[in-house]
Short mmCIF file of C-alpha atoms and ligand atoms in Angstrom, two decimals:
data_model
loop_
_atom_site.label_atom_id
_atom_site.label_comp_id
_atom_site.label_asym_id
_atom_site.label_seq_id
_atom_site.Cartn_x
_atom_site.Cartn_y
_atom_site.Cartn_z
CA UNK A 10 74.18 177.37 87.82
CA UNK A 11 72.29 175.60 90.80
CA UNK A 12 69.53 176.92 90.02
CA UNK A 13 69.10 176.47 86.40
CA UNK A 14 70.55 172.70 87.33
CA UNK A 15 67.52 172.20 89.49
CA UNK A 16 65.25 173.84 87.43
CA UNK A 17 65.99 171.45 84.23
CA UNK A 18 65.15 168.42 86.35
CA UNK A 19 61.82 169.92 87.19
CA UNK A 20 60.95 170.69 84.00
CA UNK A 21 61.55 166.97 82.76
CA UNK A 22 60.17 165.64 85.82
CA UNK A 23 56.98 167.45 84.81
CA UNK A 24 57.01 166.97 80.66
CA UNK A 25 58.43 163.45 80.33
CA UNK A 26 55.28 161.75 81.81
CA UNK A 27 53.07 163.43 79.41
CA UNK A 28 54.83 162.44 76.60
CA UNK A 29 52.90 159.33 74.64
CA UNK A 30 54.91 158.23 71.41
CA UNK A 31 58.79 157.11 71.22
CA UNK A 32 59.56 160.51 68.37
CA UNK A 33 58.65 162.40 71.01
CA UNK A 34 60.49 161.07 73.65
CA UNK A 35 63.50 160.49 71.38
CA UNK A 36 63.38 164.73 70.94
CA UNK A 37 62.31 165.72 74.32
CA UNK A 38 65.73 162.87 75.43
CA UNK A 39 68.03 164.97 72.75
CA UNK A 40 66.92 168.17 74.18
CA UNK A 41 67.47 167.48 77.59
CA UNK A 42 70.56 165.00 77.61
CA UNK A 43 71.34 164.93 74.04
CA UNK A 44 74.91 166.32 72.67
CA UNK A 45 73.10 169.60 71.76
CA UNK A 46 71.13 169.59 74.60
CA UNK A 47 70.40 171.41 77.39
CA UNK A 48 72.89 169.85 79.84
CA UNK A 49 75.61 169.99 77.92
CA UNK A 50 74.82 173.84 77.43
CA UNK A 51 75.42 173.93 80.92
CA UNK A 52 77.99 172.05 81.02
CA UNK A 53 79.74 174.22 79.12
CA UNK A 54 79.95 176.77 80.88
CA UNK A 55 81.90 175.21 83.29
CA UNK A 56 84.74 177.30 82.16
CA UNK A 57 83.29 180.59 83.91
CA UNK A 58 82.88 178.92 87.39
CA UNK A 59 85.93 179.75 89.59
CA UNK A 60 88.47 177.11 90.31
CA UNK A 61 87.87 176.40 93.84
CA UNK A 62 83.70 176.13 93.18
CA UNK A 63 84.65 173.55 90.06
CA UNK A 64 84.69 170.23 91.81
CA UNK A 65 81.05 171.02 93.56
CA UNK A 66 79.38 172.48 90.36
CA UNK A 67 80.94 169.01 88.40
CA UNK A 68 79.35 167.22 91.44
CA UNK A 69 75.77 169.00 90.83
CA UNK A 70 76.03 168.08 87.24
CA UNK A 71 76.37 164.58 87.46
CA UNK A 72 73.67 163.82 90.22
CA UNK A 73 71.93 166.09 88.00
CA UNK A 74 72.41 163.81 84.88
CA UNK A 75 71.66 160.74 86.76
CA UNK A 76 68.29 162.11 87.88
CA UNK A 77 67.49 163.02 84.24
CA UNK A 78 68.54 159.99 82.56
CA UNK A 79 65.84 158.30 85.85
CA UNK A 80 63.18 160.18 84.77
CA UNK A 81 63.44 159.29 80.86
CA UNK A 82 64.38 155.38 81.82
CA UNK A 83 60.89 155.76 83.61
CA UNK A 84 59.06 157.53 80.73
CA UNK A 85 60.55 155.11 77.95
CA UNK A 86 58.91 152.18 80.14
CA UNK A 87 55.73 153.57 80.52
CA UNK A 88 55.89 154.37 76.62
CA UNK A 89 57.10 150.55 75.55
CA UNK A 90 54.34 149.34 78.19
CA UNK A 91 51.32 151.37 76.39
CA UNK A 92 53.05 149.85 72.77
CA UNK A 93 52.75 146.58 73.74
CA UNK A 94 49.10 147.23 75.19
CA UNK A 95 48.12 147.88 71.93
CA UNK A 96 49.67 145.38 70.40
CA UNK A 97 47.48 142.65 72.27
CA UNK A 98 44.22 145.04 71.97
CA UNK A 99 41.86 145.35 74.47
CA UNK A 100 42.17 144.28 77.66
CA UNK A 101 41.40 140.46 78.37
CA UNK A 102 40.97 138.91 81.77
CA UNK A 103 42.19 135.21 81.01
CA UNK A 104 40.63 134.13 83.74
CA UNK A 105 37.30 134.15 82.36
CA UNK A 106 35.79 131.29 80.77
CA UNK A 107 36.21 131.25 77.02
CA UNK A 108 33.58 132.78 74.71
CA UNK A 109 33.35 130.22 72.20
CA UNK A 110 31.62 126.87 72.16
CA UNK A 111 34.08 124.08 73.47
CA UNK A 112 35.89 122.73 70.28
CA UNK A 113 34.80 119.68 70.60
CA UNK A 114 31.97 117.04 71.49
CA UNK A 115 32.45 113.45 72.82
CA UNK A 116 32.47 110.56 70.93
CA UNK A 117 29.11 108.78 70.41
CA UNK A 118 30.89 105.18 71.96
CA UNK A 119 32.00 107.71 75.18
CA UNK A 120 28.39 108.82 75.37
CA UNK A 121 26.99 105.39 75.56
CA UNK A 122 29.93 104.49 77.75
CA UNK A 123 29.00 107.14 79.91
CA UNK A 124 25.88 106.45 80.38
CA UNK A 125 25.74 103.04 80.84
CA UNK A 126 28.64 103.88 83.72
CA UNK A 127 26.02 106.35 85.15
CA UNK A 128 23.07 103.87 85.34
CA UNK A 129 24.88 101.20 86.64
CA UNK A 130 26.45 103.70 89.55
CA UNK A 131 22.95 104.77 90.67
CA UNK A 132 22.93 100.59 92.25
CA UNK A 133 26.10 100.91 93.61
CA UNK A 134 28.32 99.73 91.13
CA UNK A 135 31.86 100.92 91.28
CA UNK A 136 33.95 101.80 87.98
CA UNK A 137 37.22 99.95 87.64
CA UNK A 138 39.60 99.63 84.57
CA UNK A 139 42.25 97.24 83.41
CA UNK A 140 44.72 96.19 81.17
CA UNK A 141 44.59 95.57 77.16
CA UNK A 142 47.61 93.85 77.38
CA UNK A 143 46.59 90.64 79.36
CA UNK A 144 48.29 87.08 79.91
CA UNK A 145 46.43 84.17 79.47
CA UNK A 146 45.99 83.97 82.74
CA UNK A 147 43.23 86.13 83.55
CA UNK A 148 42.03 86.34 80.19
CA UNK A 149 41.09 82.54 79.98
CA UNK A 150 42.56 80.06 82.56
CA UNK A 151 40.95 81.59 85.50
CA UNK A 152 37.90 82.11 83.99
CA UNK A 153 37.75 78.53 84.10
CA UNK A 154 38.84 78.33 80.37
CA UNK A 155 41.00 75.55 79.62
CA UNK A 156 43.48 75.76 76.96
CA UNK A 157 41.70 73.38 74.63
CA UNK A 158 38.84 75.62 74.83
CA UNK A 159 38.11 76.90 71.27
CA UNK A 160 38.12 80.58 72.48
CA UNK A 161 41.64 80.28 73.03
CA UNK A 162 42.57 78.86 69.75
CA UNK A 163 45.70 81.31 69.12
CA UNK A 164 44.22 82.08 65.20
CA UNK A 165 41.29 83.97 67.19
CA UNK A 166 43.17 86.62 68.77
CA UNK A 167 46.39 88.08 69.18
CA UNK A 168 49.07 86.90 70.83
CA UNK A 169 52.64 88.39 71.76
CA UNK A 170 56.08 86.53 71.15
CA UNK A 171 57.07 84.70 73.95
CA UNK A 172 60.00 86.51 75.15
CA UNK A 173 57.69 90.12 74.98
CA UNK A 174 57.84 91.89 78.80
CA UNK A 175 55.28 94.18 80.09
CA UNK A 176 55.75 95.78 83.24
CA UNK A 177 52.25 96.22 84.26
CA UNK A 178 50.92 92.49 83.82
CA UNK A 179 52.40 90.09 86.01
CA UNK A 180 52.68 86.54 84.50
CA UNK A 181 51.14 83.87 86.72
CA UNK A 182 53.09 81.13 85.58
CA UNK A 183 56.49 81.25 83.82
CA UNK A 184 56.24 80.80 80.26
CA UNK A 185 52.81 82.16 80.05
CA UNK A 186 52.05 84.36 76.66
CA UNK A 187 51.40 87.72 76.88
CA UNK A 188 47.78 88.77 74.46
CA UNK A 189 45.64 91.59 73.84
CA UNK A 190 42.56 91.01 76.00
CA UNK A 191 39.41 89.10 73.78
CA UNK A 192 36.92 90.33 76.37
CA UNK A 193 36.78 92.31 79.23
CA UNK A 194 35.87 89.74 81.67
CA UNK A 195 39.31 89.47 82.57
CA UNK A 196 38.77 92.31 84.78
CA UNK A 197 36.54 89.87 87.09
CA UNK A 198 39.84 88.06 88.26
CA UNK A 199 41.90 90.81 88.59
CA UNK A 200 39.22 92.72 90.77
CA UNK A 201 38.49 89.42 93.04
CA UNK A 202 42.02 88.83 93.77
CA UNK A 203 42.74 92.24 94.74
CA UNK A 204 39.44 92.65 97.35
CA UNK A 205 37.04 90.83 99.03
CA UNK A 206 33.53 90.28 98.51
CA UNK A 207 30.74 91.78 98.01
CA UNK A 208 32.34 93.25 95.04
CA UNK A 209 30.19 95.26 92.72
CA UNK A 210 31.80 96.34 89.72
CA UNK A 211 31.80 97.82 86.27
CA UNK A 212 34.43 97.64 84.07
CA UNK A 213 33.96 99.34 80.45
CA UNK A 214 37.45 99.02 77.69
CA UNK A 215 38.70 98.16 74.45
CA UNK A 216 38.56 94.80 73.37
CA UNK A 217 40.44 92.99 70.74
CA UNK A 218 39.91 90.01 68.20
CA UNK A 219 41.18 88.64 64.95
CA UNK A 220 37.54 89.32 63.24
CA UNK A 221 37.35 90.52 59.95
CA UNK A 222 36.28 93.67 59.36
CA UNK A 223 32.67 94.25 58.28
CA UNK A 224 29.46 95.96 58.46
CA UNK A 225 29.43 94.60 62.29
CA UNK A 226 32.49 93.64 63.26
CA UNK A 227 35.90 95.18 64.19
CA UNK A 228 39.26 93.51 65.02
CA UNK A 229 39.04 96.26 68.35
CA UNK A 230 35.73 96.99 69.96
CA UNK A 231 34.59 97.80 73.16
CA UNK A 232 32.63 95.93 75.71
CA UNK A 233 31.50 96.62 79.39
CA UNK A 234 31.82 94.37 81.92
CA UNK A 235 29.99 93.99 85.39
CA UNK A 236 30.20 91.50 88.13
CA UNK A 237 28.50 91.30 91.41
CA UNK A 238 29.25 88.99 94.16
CA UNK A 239 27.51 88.73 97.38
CA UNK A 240 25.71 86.02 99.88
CA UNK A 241 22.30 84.64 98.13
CA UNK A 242 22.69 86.24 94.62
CA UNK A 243 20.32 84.87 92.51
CA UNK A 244 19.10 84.67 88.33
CA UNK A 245 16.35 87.08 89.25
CA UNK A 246 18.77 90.31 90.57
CA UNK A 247 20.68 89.43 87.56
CA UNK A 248 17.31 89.69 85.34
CA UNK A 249 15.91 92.49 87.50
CA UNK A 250 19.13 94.64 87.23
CA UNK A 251 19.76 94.24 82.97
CA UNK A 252 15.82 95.19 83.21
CA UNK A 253 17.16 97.94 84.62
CA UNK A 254 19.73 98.90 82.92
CA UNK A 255 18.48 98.51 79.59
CA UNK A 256 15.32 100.44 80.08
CA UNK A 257 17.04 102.76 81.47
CA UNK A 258 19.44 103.38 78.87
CA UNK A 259 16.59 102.68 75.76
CA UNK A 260 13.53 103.25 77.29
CA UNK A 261 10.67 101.88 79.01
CA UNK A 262 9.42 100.09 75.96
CA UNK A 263 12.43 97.59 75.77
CA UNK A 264 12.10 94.45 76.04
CA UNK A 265 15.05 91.74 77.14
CA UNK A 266 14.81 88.10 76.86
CA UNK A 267 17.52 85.89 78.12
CA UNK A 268 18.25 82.40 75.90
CA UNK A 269 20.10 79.47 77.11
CA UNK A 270 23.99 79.60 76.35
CA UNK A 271 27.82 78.25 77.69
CA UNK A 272 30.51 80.29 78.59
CA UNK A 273 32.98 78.97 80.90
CA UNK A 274 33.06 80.94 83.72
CA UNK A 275 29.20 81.13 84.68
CA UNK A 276 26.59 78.55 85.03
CA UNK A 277 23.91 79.01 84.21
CA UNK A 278 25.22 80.82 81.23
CA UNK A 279 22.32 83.30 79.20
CA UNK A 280 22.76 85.34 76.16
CA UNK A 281 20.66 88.32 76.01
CA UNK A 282 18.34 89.45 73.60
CA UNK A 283 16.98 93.25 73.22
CA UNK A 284 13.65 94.24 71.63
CA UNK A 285 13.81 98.00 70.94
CA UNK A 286 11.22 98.76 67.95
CA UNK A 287 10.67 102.21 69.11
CA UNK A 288 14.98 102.82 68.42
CA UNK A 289 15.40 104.33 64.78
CA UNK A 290 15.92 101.50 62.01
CA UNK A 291 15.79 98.71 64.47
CA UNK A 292 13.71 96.30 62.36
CA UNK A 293 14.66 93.53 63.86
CA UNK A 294 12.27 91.52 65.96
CA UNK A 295 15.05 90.44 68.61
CA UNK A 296 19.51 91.49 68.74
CA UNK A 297 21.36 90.00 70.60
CA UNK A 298 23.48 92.59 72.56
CA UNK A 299 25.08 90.36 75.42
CA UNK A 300 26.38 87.60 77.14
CA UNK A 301 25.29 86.87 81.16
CA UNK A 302 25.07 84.27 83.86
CA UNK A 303 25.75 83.34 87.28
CA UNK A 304 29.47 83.09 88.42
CA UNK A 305 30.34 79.53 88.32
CA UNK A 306 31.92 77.76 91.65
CA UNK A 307 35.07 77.20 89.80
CA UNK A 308 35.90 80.32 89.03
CA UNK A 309 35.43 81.53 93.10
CA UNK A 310 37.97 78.56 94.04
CA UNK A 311 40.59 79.81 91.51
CA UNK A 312 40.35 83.17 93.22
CA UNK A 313 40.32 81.70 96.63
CA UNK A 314 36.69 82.66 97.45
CA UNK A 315 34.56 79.76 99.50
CA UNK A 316 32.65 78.53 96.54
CA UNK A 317 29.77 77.58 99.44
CA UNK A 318 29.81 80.91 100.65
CA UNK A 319 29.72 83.45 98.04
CA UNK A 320 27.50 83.45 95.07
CA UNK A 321 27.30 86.16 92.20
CA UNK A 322 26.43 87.34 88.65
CA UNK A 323 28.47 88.35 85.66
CA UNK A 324 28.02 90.08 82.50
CA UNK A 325 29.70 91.51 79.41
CA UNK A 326 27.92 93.39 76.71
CA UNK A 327 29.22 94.85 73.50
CA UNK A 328 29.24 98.57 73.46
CA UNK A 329 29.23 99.45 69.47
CA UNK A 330 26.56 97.04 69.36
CA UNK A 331 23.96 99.27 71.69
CA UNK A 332 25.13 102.47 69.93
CA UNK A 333 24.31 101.21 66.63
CA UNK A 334 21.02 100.65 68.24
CA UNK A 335 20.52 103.97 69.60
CA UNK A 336 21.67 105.86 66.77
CA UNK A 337 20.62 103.64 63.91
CA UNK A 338 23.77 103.06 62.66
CA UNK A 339 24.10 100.32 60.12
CA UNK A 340 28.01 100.18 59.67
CA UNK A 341 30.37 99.82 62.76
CA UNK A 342 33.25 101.40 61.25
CA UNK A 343 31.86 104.82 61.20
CA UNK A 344 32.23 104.74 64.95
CA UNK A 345 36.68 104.54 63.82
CA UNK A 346 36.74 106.67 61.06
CA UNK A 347 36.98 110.34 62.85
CA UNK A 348 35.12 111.86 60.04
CA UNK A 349 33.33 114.69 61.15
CA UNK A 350 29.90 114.75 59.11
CA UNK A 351 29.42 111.51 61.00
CA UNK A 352 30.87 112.92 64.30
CA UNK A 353 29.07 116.15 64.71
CA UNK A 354 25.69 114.08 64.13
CA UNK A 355 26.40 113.43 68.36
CA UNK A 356 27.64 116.59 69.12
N1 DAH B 28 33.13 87.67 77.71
C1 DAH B 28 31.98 87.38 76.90
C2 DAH B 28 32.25 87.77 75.46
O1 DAH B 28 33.16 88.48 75.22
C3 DAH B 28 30.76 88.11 77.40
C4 DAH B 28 30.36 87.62 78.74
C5 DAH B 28 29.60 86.47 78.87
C6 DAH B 28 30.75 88.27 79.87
C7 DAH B 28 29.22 86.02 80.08
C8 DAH B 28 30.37 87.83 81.11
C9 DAH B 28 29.60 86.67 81.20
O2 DAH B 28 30.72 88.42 82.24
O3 DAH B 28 29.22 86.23 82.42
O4 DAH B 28 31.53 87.37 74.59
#
């Protein structure tokens, strides 16, 4: 009995690993443990083994059963472990970059974005962001901006209700309304307060104003702003670096012209003008992409900077605007519209 005990285990021990597919293993389980299988044969015959040898021979059986019923748990893994194999096919390494192209491409805005960013880092400029939701405050009054200014005539942008809370934009003075931002230049106060000079930043975002929407104009746009304050700053780095930049971005064969203007918080103020004939569909002689000057004095003594000290240049130019350029696109609200034949035209 011992012997044929011992001998059974062997023989599953040696057949169950070979065994690939679940009918098989379901017979070779019903044959060896099964009700008409080959232990309960044995067990059987349990009745011929003398009284005294009983409790030993019932001990054999049941290791005996236990090491079967190990071997088939062990085969029936193996078996479900080769069935789901197959299931997910061939064998992947996920770890390996993906095959296909990358879904996507960015957005022609982000390209021009990006590469203004670039351009502007090669001369040291840092990259800063901040808020859309702005207060008054450093939208307009400390950009030496009074409220009677027309720019802050409430029709022209948008304003929140009174009593509207935001936890990331402190209000200066109580009472003060909360707005989207008009312009990015809002950035310039919240960057001086927060360091000391020389400061050179960039500062690219969305922008937001009650404009009608047309051909050129959107009530949300983007702009990029960039401020530079140092000792002896002068027009000519301003001119020399928009030379720069400009050519940089549109080529050599740009030309940039700066025109007399007012804005509040630089004088002299400048509005720039690009010539770009070689750009697609450009056929006009001069565009005016941006607005420029030299920080004015009031704006360092709202900021606490000696006005006698420091000196410095700001700028703000209209993103869409230079894409259209570079792209020859004559409608800005292609750039909102996610429609792909447009989209994949940058990809
Ligand atoms: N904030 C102006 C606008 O939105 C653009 C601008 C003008 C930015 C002069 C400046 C600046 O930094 O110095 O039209």
């Amino acid at each position: 009995m011992q012997d044929q005990l011992s001998a059974l285990v062997e023989r599953a021990a040696a057949e169950i690993p070979h065994i690939c597919s679940r009918p098989e293993f379901e017979a070779a389980k019903a044959g060896f443990v099964g009700p008409k299988g080959e232990l309960t044969g044995l067990m059987k015959q349990m009745g011929h083994v003398p009284k005294e040898e009983k409790p030993a021979v019932g001990k054999l059986i049941n290791e005996t059963k236990q090491q079967l019923l190990k071997i088939l748990e062990a085969g029936l893994a193996r078996i479900e472990a080769a069935e789901l194999a197959a299931a997910l096919g061939p064998a992947i390494d996920p770890t390996l970059p993906s095959p296909d192209p990358l879904p996507g491409a960015r957005h022609p805005l982000t390209q021009v974005r990006e590469e203004l960013n670039a351009i502007l880092r090669k001369v040291g400029f840092t990259v800063v962001e901040g808020p859309e939701v702005e207060t008054e405050y450093y939208c307009f009054d400390a950009l030496n901006t009074p409220p009677t200014h027309p720019a802050r005539d409430p029709q022209d942008t948008f304003y929140f209700p009174a009593d509207a809370k935001f936890s990331n934009v402190a209000r200066k003075v109580a009472g003060e309304k909360y707005l989207l931002r008009t312009h990015t230049s809002s950035v310039q106060i919240r960057t001086m307060l927060k360091g000391e000079p020389p400061i050179r930043i960039v500062s690219p975002g969305r922008v937001y104003r009650r404009d009608t929407v047309d051909a050129t104009h959107s009530a949300n746009f983007h702009q990029l702003e960039g401020l530079y304050v140092d000792k002896n700053v002068t027009v000519k780095d301003l001119k020399a670096l928009l030379d720069y930049v400009l050519k940089s971005l549109l080529g050599s064969d740009t030309q940039v012209r700066f025109r007399p203007h007012y804005f509040g918080y630089t004088e002299p103020s400048f509005e720039v003008d690009l010539s770009a004939k070689h750009l697609p569909k450009v056929n006009q002689e001069w565009v005016e992409i941006m607005g420029c000057g030299m920080v004015d004095p009031a704006v360092f003594e709202d900021v606490g900077y000696d006005a006698s000290v420091w000196t410095g240049y700001a700028f703000g130019m209209g993103i869409e605007r230079i894409a259209m350029m570079i792209y020859g696109i004559d409608d800005i609200r292609y750039f909102y519209q996610n429609d792909l034949r447009f989209l994949r035209q940058f990809a």
